[in-house]
PDB file of N, CA and C in Angstrom:
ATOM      1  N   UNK C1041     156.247 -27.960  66.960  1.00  0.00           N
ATOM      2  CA  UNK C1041     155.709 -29.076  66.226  1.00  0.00           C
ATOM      3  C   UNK C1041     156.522 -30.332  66.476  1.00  0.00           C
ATOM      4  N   UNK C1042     157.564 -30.510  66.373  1.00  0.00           N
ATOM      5  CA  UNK C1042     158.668 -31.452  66.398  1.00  0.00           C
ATOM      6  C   UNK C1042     158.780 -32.139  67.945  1.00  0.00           C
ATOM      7  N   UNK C1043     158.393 -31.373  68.736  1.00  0.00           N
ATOM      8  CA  UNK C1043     158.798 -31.957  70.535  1.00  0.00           C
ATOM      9  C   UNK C1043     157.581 -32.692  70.324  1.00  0.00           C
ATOM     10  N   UNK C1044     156.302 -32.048  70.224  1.00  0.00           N
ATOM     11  CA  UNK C1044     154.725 -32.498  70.583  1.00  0.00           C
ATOM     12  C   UNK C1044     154.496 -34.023  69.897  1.00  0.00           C
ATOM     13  N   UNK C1045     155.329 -33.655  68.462  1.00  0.00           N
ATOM     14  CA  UNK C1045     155.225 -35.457  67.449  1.00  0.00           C
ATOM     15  C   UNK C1045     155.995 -36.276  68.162  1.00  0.00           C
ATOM     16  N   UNK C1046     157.325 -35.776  68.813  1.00  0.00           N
ATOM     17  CA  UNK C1046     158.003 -37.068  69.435  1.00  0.00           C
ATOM     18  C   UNK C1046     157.453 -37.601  70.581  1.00  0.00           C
ATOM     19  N   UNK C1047     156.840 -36.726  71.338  1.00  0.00           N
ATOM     20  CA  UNK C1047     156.417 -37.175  72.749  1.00  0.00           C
ATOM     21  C   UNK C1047     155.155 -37.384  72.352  1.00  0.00           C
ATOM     22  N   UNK C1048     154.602 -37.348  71.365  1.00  0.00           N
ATOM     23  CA  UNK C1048     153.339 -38.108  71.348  1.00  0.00           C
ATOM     24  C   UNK C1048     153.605 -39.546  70.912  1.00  0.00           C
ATOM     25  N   UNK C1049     154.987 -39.868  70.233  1.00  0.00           N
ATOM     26  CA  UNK C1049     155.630 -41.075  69.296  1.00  0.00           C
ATOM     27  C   UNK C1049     155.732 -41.837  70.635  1.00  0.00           C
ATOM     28  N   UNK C1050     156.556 -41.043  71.592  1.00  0.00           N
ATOM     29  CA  UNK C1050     157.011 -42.047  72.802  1.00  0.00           C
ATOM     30  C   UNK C1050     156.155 -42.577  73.610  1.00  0.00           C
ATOM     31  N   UNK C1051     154.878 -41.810  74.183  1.00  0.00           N
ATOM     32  CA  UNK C1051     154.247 -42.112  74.664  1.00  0.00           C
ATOM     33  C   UNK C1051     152.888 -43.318  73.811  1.00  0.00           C
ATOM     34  N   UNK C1052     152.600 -43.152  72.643  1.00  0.00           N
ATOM     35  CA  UNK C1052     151.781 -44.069  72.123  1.00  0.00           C
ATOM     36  C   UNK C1052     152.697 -44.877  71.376  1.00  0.00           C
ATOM     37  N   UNK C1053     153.868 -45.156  71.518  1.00  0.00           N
ATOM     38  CA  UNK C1053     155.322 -46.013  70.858  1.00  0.00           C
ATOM     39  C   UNK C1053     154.536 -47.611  71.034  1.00  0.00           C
ATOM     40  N   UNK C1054     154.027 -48.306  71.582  1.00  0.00           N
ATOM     41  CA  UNK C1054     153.494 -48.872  72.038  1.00  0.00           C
ATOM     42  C   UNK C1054     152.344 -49.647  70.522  1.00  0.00           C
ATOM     43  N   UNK C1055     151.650 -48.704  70.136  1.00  0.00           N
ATOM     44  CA  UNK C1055     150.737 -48.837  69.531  1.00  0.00           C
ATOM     45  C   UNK C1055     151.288 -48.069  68.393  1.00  0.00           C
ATOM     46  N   UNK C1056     152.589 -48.769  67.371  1.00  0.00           N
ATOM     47  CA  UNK C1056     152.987 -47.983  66.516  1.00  0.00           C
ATOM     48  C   UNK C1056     152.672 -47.447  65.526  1.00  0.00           C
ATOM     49  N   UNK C1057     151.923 -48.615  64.707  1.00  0.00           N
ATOM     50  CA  UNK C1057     151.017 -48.071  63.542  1.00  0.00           C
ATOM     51  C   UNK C1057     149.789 -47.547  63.665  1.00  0.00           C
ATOM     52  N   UNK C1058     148.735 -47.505  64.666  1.00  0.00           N
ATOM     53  CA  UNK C1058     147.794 -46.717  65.165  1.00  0.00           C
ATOM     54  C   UNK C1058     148.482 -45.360  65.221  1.00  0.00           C
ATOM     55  N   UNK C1059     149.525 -44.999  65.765  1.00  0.00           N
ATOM     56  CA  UNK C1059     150.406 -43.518  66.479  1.00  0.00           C
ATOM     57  C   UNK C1059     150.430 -43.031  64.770  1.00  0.00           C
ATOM     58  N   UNK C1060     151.067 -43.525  64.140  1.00  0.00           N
ATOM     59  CA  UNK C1060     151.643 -43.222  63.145  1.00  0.00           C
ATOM     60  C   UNK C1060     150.707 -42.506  62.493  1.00  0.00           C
ATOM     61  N   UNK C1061     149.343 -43.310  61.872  1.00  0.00           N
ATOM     62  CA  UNK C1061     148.197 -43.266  61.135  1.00  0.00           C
ATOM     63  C   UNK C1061     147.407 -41.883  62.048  1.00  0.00           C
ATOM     64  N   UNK C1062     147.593 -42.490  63.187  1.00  0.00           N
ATOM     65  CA  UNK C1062     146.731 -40.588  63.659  1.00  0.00           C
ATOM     66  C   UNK C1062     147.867 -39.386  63.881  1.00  0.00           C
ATOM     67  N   UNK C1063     149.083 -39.349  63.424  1.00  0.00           N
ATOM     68  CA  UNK C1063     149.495 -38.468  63.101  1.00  0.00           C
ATOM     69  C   UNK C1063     149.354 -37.713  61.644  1.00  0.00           C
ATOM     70  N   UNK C1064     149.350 -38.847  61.081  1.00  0.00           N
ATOM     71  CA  UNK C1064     149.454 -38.199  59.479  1.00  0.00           C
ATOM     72  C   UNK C1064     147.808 -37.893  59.402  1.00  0.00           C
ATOM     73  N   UNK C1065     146.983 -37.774  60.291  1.00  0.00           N
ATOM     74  CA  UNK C1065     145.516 -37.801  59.885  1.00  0.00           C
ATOM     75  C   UNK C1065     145.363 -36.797  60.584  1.00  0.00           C
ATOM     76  N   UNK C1066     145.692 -36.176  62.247  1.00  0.00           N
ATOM     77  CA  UNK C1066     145.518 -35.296  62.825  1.00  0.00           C
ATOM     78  C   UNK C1066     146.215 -34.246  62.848  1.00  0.00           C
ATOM     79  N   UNK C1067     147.185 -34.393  62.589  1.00  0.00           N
ATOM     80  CA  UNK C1067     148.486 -33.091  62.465  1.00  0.00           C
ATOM     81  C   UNK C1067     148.264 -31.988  61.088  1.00  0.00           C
ATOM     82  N   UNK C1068     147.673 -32.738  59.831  1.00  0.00           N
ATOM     83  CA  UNK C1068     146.618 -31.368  59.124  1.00  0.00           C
ATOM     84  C   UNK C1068     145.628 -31.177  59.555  1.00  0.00           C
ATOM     85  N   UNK C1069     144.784 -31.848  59.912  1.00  0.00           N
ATOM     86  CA  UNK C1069     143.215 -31.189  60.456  1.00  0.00           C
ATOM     87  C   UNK C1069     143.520 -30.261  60.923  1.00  0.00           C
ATOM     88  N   UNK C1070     144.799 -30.408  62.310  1.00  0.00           N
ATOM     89  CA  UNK C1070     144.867 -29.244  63.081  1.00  0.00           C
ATOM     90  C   UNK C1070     144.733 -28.329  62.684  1.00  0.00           C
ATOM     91  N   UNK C1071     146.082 -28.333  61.803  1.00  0.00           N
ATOM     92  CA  UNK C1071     146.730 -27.173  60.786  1.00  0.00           C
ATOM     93  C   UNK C1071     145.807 -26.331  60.242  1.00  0.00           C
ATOM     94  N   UNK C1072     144.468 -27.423  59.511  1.00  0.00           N
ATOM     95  CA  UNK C1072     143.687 -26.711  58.832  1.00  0.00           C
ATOM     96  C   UNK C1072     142.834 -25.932  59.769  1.00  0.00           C
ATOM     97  N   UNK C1073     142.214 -26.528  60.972  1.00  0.00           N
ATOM     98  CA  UNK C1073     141.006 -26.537  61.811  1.00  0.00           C
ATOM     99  C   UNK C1073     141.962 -25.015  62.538  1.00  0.00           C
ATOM    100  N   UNK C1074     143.183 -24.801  62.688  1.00  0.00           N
ATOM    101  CA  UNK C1074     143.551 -23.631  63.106  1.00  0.00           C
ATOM    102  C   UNK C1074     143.526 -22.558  62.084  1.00  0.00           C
ATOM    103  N   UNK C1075     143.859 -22.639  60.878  1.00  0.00           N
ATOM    104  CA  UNK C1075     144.049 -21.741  60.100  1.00  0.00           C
ATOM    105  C   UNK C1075     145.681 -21.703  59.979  1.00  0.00           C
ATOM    106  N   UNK C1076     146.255 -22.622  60.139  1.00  0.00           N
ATOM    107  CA  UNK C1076     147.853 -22.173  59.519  1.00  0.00           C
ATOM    108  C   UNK C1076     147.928 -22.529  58.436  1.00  0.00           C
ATOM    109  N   UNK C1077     147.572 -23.429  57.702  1.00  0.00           N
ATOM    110  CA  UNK C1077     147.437 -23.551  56.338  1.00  0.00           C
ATOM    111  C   UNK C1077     146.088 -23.866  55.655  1.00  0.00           C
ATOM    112  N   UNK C1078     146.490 -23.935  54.655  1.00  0.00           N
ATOM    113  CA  UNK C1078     145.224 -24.137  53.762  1.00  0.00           C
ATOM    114  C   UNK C1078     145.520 -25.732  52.951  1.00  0.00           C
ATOM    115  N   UNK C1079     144.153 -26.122  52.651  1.00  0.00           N
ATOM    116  CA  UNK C1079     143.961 -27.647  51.845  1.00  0.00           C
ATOM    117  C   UNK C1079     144.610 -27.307  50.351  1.00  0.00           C
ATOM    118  N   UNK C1080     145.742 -28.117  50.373  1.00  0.00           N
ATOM    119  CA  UNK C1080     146.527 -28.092  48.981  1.00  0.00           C
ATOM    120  C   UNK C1080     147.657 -29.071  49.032  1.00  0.00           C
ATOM    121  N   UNK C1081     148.649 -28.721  48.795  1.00  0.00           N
ATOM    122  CA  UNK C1081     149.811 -29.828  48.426  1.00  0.00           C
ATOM    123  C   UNK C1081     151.063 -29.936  49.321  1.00  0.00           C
ATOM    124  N   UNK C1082     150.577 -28.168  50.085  1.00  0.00           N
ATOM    125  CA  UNK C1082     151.569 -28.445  51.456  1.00  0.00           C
ATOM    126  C   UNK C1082     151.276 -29.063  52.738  1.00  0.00           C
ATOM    127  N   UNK C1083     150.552 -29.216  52.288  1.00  0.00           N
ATOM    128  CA  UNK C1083     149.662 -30.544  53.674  1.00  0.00           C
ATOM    129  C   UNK C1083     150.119 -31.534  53.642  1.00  0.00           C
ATOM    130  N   UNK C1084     150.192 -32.399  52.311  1.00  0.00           N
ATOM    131  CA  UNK C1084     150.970 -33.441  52.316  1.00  0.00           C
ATOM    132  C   UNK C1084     151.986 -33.979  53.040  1.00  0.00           C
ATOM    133  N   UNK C1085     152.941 -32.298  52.693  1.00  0.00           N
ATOM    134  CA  UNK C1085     154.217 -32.200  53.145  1.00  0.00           C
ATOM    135  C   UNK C1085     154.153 -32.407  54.958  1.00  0.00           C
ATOM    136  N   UNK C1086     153.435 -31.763  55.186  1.00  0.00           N
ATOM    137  CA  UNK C1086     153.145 -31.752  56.573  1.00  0.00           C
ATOM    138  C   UNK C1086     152.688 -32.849  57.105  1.00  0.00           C
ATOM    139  N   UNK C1087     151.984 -33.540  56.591  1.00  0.00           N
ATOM    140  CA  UNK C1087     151.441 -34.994  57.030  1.00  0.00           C
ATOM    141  C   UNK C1087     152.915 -36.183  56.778  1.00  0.00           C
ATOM    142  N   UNK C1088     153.623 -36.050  56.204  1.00  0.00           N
ATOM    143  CA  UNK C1088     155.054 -36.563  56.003  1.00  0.00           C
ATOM    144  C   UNK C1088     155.860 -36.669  57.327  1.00  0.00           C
ATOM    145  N   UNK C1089     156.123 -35.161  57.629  1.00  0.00           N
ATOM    146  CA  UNK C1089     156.737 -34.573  58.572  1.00  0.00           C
ATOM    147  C   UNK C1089     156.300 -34.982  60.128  1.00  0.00           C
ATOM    148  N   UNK C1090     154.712 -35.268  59.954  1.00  0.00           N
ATOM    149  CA  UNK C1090     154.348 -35.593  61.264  1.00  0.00           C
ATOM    150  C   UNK C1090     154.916 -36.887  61.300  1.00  0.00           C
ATOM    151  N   UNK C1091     154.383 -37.614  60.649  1.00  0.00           N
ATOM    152  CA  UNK C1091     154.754 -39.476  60.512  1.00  0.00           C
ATOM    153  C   UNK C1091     156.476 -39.494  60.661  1.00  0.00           C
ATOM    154  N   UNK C1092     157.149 -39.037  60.246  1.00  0.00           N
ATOM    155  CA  UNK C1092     158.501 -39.146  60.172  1.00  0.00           C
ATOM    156  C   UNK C1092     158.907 -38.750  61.778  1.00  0.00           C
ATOM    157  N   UNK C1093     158.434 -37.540  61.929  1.00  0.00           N
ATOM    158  CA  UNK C1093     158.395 -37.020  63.689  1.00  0.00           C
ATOM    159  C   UNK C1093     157.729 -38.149  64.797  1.00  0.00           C
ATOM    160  N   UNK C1094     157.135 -38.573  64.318  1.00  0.00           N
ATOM    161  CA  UNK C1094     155.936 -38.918  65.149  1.00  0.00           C
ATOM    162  C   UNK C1094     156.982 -40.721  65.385  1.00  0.00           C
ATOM    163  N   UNK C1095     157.376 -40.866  64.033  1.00  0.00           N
ATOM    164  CA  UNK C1095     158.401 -42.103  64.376  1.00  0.00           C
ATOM    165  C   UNK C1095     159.820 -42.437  64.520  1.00  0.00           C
ATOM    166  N   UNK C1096     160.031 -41.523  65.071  1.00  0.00           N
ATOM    167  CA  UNK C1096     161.419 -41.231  65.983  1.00  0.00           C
ATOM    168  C   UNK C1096     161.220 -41.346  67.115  1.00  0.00           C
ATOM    169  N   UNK C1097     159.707 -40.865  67.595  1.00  0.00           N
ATOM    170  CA  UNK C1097     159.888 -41.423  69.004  1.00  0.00           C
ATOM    171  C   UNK C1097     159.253 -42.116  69.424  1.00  0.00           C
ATOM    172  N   UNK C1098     158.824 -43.205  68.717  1.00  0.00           N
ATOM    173  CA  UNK C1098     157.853 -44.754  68.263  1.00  0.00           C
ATOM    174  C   UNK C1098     159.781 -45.074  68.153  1.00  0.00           C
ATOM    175  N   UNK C1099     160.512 -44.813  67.582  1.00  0.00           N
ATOM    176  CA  UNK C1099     161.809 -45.799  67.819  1.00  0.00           C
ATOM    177  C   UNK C1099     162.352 -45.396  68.990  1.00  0.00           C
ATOM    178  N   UNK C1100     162.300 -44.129  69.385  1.00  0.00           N
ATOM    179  CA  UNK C1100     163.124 -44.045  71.328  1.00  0.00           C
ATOM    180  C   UNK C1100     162.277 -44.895  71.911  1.00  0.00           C
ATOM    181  N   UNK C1101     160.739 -45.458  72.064  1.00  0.00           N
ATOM    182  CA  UNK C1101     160.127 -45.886  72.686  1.00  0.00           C
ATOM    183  C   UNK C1101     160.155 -47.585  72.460  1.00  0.00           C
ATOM    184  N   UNK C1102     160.234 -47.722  71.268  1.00  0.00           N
ATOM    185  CA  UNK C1102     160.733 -49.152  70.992  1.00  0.00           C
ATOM    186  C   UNK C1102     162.134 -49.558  71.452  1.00  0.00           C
ATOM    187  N   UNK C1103     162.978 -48.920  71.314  1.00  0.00           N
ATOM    188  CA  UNK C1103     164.404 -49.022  71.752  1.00  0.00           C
ATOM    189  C   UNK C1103     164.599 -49.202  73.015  1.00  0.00           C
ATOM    190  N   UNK C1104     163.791 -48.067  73.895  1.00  0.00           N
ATOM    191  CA  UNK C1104     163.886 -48.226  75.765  1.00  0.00           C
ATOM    192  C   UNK C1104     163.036 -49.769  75.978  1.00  0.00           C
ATOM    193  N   UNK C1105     162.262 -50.012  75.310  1.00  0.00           N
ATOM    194  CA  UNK C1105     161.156 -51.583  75.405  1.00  0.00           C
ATOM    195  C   UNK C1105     162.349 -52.537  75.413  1.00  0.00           C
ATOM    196  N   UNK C1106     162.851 -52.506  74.346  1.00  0.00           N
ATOM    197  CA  UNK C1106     163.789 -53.719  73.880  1.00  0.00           C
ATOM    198  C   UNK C1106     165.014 -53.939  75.310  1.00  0.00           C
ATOM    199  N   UNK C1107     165.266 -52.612  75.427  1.00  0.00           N
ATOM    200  CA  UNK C1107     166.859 -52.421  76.414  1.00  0.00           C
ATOM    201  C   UNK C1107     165.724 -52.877  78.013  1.00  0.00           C
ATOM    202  N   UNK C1108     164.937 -52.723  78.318  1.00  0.00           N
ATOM    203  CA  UNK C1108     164.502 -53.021  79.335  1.00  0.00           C
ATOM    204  C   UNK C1108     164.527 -54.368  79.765  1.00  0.00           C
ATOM    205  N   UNK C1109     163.947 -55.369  78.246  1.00  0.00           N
ATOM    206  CA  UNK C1109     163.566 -56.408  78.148  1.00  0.00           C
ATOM    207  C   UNK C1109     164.795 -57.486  78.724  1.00  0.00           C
ATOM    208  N   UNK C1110     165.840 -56.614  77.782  1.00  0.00           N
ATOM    209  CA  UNK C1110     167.304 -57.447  77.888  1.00  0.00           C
ATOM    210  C   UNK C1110     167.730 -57.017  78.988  1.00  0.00           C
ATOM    211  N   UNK C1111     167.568 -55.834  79.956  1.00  0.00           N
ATOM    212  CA  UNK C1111     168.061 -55.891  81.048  1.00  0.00           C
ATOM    213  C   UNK C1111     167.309 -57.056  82.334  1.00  0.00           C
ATOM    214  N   UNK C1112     166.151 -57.319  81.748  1.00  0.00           N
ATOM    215  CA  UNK C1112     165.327 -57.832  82.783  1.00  0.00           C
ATOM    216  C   UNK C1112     166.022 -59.370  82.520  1.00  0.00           C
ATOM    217  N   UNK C1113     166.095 -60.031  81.316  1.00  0.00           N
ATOM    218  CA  UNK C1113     166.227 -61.277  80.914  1.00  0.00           C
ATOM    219  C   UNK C1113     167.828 -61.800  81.286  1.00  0.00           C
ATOM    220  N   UNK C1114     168.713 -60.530  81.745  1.00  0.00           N
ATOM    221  CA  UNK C1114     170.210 -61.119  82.136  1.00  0.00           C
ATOM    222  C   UNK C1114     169.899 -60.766  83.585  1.00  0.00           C
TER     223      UNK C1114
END
């Protein structure tokens, strides 16, 4: 769960609050649409977990943007 949210963070890092919003929206469907959990209050939890995952690597991806920028501009 944790690799798939970051490298989905890094790669749509770009488009942060879009990334963000379809994590916390797609990461239970899954859950549910697989059968690992059920619709209740630990979903929540899980929809937390994605967004929090999901923006760690929305910040590695913002961070390599920024360091690029300043390498290009000196």
């Amino acid at each position: 769960m944790i690799p798939v949210l970051i490298l989905f963070g890094v790669l749509l890092g770009r488009w942060w609050r879009s990334s963000l919003v379809a994590a916390a929206l797609a990461w239970p469907a899954l859950l549910v649409a697989t059968d690992v959990m059920g619709v209740g209050t630990g979903l929540l939890g899980a929809a937390g977990l994605a967004v929090v995952n999901t923006g760690v690597g929305v910040l590695l991806h913002q961070g390599a943007r920024l360091a690029v920028r300043r390498l290009r501009a000196s």
